[in-house]
Coordinates of C-alpha atoms in Angstrom, one line a residue:
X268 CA 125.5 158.0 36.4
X269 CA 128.8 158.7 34.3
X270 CA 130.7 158.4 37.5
X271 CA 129.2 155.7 38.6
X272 CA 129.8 153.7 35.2
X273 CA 133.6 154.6 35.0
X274 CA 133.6 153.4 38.7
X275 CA 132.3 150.4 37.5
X276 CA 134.7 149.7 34.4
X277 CA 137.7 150.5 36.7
X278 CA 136.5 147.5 38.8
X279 CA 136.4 144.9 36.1
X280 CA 139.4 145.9 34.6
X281 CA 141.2 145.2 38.0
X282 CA 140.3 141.4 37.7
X283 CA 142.3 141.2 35.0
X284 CA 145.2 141.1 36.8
X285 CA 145.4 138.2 39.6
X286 CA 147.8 140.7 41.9
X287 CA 146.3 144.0 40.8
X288 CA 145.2 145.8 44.4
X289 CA 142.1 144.7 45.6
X290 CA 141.8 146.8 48.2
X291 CA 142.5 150.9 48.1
X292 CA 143.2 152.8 51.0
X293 CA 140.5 155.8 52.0
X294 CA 142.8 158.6 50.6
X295 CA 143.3 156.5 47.1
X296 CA 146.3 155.0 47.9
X297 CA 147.7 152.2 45.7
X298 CA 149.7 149.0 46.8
X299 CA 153.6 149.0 47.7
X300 CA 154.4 146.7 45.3
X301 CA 152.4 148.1 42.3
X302 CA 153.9 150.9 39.8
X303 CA 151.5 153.7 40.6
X304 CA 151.0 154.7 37.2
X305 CA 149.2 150.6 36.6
X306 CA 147.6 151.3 39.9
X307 CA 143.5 151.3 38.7
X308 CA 140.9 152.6 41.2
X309 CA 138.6 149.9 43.3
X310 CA 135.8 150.3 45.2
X311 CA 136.3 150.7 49.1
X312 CA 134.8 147.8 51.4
X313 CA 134.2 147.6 54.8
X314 CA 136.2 145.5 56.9
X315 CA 135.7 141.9 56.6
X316 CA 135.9 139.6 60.0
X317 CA 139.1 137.2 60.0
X318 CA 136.9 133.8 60.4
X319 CA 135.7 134.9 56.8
X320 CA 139.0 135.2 55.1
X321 CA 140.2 131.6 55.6
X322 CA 139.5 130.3 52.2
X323 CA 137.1 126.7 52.1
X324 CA 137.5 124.2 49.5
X325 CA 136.7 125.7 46.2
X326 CA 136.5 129.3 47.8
X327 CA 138.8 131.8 46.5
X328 CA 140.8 133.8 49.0
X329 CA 140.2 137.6 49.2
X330 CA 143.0 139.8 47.8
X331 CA 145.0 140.7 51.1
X332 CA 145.9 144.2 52.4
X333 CA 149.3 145.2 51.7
X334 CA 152.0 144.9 55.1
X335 CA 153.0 148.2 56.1
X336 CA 156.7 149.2 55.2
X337 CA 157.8 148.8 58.8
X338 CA 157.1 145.3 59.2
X339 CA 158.9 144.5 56.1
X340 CA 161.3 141.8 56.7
X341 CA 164.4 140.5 54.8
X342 CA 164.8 136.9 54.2
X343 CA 167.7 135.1 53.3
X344 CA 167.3 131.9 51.4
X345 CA 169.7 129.1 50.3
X346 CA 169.0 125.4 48.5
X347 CA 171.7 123.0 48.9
X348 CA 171.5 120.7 45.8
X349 CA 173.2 118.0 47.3
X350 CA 170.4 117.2 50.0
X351 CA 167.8 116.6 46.9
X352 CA 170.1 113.6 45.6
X353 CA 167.8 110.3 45.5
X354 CA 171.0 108.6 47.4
X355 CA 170.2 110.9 50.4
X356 CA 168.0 109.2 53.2
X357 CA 165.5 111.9 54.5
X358 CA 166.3 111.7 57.8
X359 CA 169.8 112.4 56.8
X360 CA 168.9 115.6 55.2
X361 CA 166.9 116.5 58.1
X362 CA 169.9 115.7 60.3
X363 CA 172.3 117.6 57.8
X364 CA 169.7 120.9 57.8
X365 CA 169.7 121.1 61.7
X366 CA 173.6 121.1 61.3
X367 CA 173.9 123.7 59.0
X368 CA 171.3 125.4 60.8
X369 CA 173.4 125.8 63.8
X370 CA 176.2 127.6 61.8
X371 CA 174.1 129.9 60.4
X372 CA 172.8 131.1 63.9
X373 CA 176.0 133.1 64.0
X374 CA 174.6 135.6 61.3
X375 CA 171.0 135.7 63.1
X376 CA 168.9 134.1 65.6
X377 CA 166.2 133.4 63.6
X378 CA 166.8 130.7 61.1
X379 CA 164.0 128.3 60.0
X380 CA 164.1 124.7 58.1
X381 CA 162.2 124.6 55.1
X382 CA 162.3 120.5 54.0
X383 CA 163.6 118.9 52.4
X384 CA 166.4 121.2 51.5
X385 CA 166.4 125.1 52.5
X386 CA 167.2 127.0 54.9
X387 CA 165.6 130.6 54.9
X388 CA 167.4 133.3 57.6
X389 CA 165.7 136.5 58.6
X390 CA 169.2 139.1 58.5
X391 CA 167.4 142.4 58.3
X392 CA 168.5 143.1 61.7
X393 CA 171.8 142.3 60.9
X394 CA 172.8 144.2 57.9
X395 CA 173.4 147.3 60.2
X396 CA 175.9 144.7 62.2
X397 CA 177.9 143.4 59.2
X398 CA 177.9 147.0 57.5
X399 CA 175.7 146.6 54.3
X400 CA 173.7 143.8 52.8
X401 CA 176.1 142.4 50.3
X402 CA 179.4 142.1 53.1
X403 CA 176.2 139.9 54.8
X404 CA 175.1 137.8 52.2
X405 CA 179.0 137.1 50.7
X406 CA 179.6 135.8 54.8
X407 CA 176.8 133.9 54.8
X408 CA 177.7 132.2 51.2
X409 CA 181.1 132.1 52.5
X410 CA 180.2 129.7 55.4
X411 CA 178.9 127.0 52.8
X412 CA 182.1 127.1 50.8
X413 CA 184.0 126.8 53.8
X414 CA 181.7 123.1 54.6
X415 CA 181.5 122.2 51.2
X416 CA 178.0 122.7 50.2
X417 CA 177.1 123.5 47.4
X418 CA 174.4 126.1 47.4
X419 CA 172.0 128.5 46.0
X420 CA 171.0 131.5 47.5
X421 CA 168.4 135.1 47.4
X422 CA 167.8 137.8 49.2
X423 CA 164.1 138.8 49.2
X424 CA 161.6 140.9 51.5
X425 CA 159.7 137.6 52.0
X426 CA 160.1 134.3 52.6
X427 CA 158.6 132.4 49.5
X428 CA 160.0 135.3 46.8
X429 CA 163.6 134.3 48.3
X430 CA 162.9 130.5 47.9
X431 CA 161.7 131.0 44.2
X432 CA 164.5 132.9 43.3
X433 CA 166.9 130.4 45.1
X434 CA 165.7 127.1 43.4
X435 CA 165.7 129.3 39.7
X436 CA 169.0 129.9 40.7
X437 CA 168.9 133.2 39.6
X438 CA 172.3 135.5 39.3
X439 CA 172.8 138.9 38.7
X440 CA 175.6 140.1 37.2
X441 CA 177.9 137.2 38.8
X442 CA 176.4 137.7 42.3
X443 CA 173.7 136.7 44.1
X444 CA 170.0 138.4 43.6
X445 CA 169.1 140.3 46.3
X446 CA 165.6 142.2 46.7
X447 CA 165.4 144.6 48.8
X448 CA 162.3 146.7 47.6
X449 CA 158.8 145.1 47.7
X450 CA 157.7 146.9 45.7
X451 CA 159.9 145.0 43.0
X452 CA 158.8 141.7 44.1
X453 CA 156.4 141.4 41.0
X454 CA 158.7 142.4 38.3
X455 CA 161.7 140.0 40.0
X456 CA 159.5 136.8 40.2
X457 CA 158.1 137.8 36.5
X458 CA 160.3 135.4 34.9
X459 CA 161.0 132.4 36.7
X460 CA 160.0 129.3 36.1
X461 CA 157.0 128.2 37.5
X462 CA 159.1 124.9 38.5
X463 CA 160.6 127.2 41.0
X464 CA 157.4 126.8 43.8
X465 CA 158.1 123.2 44.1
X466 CA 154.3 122.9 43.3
X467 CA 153.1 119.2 42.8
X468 CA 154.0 117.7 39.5
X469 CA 150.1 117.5 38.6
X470 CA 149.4 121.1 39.4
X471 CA 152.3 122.5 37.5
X472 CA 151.2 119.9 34.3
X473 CA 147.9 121.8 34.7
X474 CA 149.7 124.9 34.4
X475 CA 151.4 123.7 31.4
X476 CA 149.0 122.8 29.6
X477 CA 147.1 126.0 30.0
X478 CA 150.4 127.5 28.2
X479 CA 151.6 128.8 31.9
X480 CA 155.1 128.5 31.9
X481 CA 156.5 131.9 34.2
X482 CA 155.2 133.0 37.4
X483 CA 154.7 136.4 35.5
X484 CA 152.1 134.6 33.2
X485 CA 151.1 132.9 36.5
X486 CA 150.2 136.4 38.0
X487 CA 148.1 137.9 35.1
X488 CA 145.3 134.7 35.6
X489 CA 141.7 135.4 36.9
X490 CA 141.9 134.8 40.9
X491 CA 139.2 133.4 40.7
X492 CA 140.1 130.6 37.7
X493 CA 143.5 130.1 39.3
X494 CA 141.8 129.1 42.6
X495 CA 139.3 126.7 40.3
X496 CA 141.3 125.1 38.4
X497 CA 144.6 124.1 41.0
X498 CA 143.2 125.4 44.2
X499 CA 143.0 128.5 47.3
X500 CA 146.9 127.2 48.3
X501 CA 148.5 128.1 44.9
X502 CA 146.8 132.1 44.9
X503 CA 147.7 132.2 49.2
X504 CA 151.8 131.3 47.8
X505 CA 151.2 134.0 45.4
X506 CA 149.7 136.4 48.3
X507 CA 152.7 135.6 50.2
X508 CA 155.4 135.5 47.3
X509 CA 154.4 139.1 46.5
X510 CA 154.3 140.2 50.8
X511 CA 150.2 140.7 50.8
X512 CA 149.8 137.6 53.3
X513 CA 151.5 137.1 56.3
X514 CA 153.3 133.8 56.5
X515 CA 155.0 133.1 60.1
X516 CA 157.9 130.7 60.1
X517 CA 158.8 128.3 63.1
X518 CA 162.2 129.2 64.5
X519 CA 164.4 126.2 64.7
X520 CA 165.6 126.1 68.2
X521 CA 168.9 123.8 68.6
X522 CA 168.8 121.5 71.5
X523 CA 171.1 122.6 74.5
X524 CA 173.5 120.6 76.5
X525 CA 177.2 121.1 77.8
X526 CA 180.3 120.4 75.8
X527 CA 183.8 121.5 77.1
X528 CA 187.0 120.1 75.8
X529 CA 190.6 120.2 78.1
X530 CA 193.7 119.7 76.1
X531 CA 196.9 118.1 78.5
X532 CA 200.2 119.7 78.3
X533 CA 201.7 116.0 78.4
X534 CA 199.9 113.5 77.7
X535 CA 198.1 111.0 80.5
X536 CA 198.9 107.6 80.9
X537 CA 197.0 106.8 84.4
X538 CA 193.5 106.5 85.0
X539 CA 194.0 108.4 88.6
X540 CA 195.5 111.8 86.6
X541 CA 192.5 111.2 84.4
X542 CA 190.5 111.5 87.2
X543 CA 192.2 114.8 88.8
X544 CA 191.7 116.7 85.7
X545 CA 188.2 115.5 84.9
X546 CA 187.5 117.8 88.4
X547 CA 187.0 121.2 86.8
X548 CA 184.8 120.1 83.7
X549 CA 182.2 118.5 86.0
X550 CA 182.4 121.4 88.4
X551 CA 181.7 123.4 85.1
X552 CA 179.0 120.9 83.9
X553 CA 177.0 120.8 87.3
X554 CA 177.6 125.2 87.2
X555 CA 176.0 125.4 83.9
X556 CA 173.1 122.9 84.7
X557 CA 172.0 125.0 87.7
X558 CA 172.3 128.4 85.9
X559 CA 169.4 126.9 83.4
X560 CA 167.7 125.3 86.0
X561 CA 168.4 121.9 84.3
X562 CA 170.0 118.6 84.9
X563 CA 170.7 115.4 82.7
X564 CA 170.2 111.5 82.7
X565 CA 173.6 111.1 80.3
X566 CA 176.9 112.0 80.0
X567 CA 179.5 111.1 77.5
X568 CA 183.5 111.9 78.2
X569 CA 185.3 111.3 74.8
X570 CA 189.3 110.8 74.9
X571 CA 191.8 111.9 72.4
X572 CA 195.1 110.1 71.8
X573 CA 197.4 110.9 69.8
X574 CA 197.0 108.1 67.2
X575 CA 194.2 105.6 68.1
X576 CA 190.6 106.2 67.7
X577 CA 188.9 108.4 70.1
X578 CA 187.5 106.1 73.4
X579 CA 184.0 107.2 74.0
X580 CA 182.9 106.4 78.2
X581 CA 179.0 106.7 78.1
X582 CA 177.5 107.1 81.5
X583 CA 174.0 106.7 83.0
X584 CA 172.4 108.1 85.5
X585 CA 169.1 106.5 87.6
X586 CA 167.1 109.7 87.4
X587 CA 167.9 113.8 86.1
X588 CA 170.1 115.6 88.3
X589 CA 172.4 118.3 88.0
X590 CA 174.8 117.6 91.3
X591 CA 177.7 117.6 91.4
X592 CA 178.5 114.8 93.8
X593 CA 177.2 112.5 92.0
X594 CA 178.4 113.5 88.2
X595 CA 181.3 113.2 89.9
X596 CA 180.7 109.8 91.6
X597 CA 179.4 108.1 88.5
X598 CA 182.6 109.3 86.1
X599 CA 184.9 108.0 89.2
X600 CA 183.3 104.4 89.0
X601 CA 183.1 104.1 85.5
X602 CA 186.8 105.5 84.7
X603 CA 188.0 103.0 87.9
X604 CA 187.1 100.3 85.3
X605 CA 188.2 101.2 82.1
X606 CA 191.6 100.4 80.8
X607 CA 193.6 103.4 78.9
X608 CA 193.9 101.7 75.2
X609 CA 196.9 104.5 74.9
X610 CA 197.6 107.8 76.1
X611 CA 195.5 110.5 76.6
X612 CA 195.9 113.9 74.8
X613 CA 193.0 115.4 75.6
X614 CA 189.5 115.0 76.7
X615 CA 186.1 116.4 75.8
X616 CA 182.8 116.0 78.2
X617 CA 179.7 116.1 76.5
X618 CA 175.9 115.7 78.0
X619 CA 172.5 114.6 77.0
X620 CA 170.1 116.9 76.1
X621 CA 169.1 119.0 79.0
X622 CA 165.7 118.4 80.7
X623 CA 163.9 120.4 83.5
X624 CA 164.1 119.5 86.8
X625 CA 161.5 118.3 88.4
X626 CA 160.1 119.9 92.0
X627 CA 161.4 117.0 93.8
X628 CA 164.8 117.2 92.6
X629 CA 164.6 120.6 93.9
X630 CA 163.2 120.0 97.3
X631 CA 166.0 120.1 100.0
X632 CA 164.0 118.2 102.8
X633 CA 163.1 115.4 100.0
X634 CA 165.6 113.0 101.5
X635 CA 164.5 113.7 104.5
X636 CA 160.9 113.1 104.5
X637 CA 161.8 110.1 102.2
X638 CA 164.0 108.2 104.5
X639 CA 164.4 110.0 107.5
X640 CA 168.1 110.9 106.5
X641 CA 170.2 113.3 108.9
X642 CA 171.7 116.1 108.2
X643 CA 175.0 114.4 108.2
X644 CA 174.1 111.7 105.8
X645 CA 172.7 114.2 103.2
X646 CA 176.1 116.0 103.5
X647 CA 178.2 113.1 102.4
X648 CA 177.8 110.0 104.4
X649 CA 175.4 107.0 102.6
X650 CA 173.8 107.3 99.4
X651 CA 170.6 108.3 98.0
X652 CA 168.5 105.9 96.4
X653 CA 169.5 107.1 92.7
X654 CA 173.6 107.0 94.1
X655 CA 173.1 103.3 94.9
X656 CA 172.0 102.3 91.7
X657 CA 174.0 104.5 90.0
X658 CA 177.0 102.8 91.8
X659 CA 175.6 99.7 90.8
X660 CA 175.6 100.3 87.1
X661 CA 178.8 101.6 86.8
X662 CA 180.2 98.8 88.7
X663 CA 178.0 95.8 87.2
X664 CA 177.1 97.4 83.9
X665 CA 173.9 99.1 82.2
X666 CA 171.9 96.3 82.0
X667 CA 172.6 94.2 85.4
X668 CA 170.5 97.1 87.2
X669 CA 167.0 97.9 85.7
X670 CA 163.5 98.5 87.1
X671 CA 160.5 96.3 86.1
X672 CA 157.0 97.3 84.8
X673 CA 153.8 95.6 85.2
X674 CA 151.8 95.0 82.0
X675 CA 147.9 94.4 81.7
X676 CA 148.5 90.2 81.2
X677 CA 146.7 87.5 83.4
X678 CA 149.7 85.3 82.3
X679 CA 152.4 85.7 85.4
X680 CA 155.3 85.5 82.8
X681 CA 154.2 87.7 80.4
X682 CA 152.5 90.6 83.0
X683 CA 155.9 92.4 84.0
X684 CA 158.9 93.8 81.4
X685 CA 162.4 95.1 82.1
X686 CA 162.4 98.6 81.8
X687 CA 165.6 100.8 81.9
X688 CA 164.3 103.6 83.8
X689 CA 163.9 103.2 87.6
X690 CA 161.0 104.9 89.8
X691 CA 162.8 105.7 92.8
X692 CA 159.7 105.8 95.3
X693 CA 157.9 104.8 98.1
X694 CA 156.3 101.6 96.8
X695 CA 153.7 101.6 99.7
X696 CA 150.9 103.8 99.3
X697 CA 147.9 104.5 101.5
X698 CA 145.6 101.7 101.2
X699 CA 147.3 99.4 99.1
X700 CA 150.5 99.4 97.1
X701 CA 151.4 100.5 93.7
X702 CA 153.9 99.0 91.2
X703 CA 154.6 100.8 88.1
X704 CA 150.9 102.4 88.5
X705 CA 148.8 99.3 89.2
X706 CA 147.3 98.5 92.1
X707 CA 147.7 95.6 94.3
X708 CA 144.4 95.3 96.7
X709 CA 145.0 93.3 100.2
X710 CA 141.8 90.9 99.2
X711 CA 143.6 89.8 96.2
X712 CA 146.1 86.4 95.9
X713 CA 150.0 87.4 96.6
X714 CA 152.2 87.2 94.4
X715 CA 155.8 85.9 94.8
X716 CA 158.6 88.7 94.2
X717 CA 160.9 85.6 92.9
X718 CA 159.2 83.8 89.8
X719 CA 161.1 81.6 87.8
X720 CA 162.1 81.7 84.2
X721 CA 160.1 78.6 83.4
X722 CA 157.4 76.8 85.8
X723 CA 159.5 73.3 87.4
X724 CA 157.2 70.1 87.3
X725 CA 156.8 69.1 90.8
X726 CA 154.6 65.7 90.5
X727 CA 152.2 64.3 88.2
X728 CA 149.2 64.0 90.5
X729 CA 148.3 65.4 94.2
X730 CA 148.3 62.4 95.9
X731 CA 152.2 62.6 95.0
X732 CA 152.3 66.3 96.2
X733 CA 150.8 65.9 99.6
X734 CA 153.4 63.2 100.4
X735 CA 156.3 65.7 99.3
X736 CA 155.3 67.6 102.0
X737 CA 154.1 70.0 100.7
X738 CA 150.7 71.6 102.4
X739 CA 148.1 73.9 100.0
X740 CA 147.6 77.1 102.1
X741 CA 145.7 79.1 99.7
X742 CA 143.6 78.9 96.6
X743 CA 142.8 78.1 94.1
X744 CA 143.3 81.1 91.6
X745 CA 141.9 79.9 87.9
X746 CA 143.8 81.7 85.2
X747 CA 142.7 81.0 81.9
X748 CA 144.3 83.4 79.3
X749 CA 146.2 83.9 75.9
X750 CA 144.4 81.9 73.6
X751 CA 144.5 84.4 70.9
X752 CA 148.3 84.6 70.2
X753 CA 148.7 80.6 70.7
X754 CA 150.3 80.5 74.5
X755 CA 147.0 80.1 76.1
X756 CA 147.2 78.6 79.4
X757 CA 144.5 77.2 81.8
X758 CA 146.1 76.6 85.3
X759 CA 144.3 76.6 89.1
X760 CA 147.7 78.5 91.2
X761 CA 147.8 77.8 95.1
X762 CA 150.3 78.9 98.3
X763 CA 151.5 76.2 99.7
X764 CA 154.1 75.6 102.5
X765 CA 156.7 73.4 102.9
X766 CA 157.1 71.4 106.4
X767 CA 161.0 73.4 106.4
X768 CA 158.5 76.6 106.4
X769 CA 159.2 78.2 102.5
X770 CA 156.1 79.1 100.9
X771 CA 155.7 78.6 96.9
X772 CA 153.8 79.6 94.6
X773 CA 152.3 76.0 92.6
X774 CA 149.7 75.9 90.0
X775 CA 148.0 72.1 88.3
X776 CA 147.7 71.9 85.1
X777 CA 144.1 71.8 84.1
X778 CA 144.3 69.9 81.3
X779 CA 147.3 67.0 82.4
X780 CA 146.5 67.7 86.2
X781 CA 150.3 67.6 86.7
X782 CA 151.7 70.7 89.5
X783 CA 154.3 72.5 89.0
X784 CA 156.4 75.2 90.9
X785 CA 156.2 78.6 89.3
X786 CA 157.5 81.3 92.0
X787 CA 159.1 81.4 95.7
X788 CA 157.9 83.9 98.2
X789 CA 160.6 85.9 100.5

């Protein structure tokens, strides 16, 4: 029964300490990160299933098992000031974090963006690489002096203890902190400021006003009052500042696309030598897109001169390729029309962002089946579809060339948009045909493929239409629509036929009974 009692005590006392271990191993082991002489002896439970440790609302989560030392990590953390400033659009700090985040991928390949200023870089694999911690973390400070940021930075074995100690911008002795022990996590985060978790402002008030000032004061409350009072999220950053919770980080993964830049030995004054050197880089670009199994829809080739601006040649493309032939084709019509402003120096090409190719793009009897293309054509005599509009573009301009989309609408001018991006298909399908995915039945009225821009009164009564000569072959189709954004219309549309033979597309007004001429069939 004595046993039994001092058992008993040992258990309450360990509640009064939010982090003291929860959980002791089956040989009376204590916690990593505790002093084993604080340590205090718990009861052993049995394993508890994972759906029951997610904490609910009001819930309070369970006191996590310690990590074992061999999954330790080491996280680098750094706060650039700058980035909090209220004159600093968010989406220029997001655009400013995925920059820096790009140079620090040259210390390690797992760096992760914590908004809305921090990066945080896992470099426990790389201290063996740059030969001890310190060389690694001076490199990595050194990068941000060498762009002008100024920044804070920690070392700690998990992600939010590095954070903390980042924002507190805590020194030791002249240098950054570093923690590489978890078992000091506790006594390291002890005196921070509680401002440091970038808590909500009503949360830390609460804390405040319970007299809470340091996360060391912070760790010696209740778990269960901590988790009352703010809620389970504040004791789970606690778990995780101290490495008894697991907290995965998403990688940031920059976007991938070619960039190669060819400085002249003289400079270039003709468009033609232009040409001839432009050769290897898209030989290069159309090399690296196949290697990744890639192509593009873009293409940018920015030139250097010695003391203008920098001319910047964007080019389209109809659909995502990574050929050669017609990289090649598209930078020889667009550079055919443009007009050196001065010599060239140099020249760099850049593409879009790389997307996957599709199985068609990859099918080398496509062409074939398609169009019924010979082996000779495919090899370098006509164009594909996508070289023919291509062509087109660079010849008549981005926006002379585009594709049209049918749109849910009764109202003929207002069922069909300009869209940029071209379907390059068949447009007869079994059974019917298909036009940006709708369906045209054979039972229903045609449509013209010319419609004008606005209808064209033709006469103000029929009698004055028949003698135009003008005979009604088919209808009448009532469309009545739009009366809910004030362009309603209520019109009876016919195919009529002239006595030359054109056929037009006519509708009466319903209301003034006057016709009018709204499309022209081929």
């Amino acid at each position: 029964m004595k046993s039994r009692a001092r058992h008993s005590a040992a258990v309450k006392s360990a509640t009064a300490d939010l982090f003291a271990d929860g959980h002791g191993g089956r040989h009376g082991g204590t916690h990593a990160d505790t002093d084993p002489a604080e340590a205090q002896p718990v009861s052993v439970r049995r394993p508890t299933p994972a759906s029951a440790l997610a904490p609910t609302r009001g819930d309070v989560p369970p006191t996590p098992q310690a990590f074992p030392r061999q999954r330790t990590r080491l996280w680098y953390a750094v706060v650039f000031s700058e980035l909090m400033e209220p004159q600093q659009p968010g989406y220029q700090a997001a655009s400013m974090l995925q920059r820096l985040s790009l140079s620090a991928q040259q210390f390690t390949s797992l760096v992760s963006i914590e908004m809305p200023n921090a990066l945080l870089l896992e470099i426990k694999g790389s201290v063996k690489l740059f030969g001890s911690l310190a060389v690694l973390h001076a490199g990595i400070d050194a990068a941000w002096s060498r762009l002008s940021m100024r920044a804070h930075s920690a070392t700690a074995p998990t992600t939010l203890a590095a954070l903390w100690l980042a924002r507190a911008g805590k020194q030791g002795g002249g240098h950054p902190l570093c923690i590489e022990d978890p078992g000091q996590l506790a006594g390291g985060l002890a005196e921070l400021p509680i401002a440091c978790t970038s808590w909500d402002p009503e949360r830390l008030q609460t804390l405040r006003a319970m007299g809470v000032t340091r996360v060391g004061e912070l760790m010696r409350l209740p778990r269960s009052g901590l988790s009352r009072r703010l809620s389970p999220a504040a004791v789970l950053d606690l778990d995780i500042a101290l490495a008894r919770q697991a907290a995965p980080r998403r990688a940031f993964v920059p976007r991938e696309r070619f960039r190669e830049r060819c400085d002249f030995e003289t400079e270039i004054e003709t468009v033609v030598y232009l040409q001839k050197a432009l050769e290897p880089l898209t030989l290069r670009c159309a090399q690296f897109l196949r290697e990744r199994q890639a192509g593009v829809q873009a293409l940018e080739l920015r030139l250097r001169h010695r003391a203008s601006p920098v001319t910047r040649v964007r080019f389209g493309l109809a659909s995502i390729t990574s050929d050669r032939r017609r990289l090649a084709n598209v930078l020889e019509e667009k550079l055919n029309r443009l007009e050196l402003a001065a010599p060239v120096r140099g020249m760099e090409l850049v593409s879009g962002s790389l997307r996957p190719l599709s199985a068609a793009s990859l099918d080398a009897f496509a062409g074939v089946r398609a169009g019924g293309m010979r082996a000779g054509d495919l090899r370098g005599g006509r164009d594909t579809a996508p070289q023919l509009v291509e062509r087109l573009r660079a010849r008549l301009g981005e926006e002379a060339v585009y594709g049209v989309r049918l749109i849910p609408e009764h109202r003929p001018e207002a069922a069909w948009q300009r869209v940029q991006e071209l379907r390059l298909t068949s447009a007869v399908q079994a059974g019917g045909m298909r036009v940006a995915g709708m369906r045209i039945d054979d039972h229903d009225m045609p449509r013209p493929v010319w419609l004008l821009d606005e209808p064209v009164l033709l006469s103000a009564d029929r009698q004055q239409l028949r003698q135009g000569d003008l005979i009604l072959e088919q209808g009448p189709e009532r469309i009545e629509s739009g009366w809910w954004d004030g362009k309603d219309v209520a019109r009876d549309y016919y195919v009529a036929r002239q006595i030359h033979g054109a056929r037009w597309w006519v509708f009466q007004e319903r209301q003034t009974k006057s016709w009018y001429l709204h499309g022209v069939f081929a």
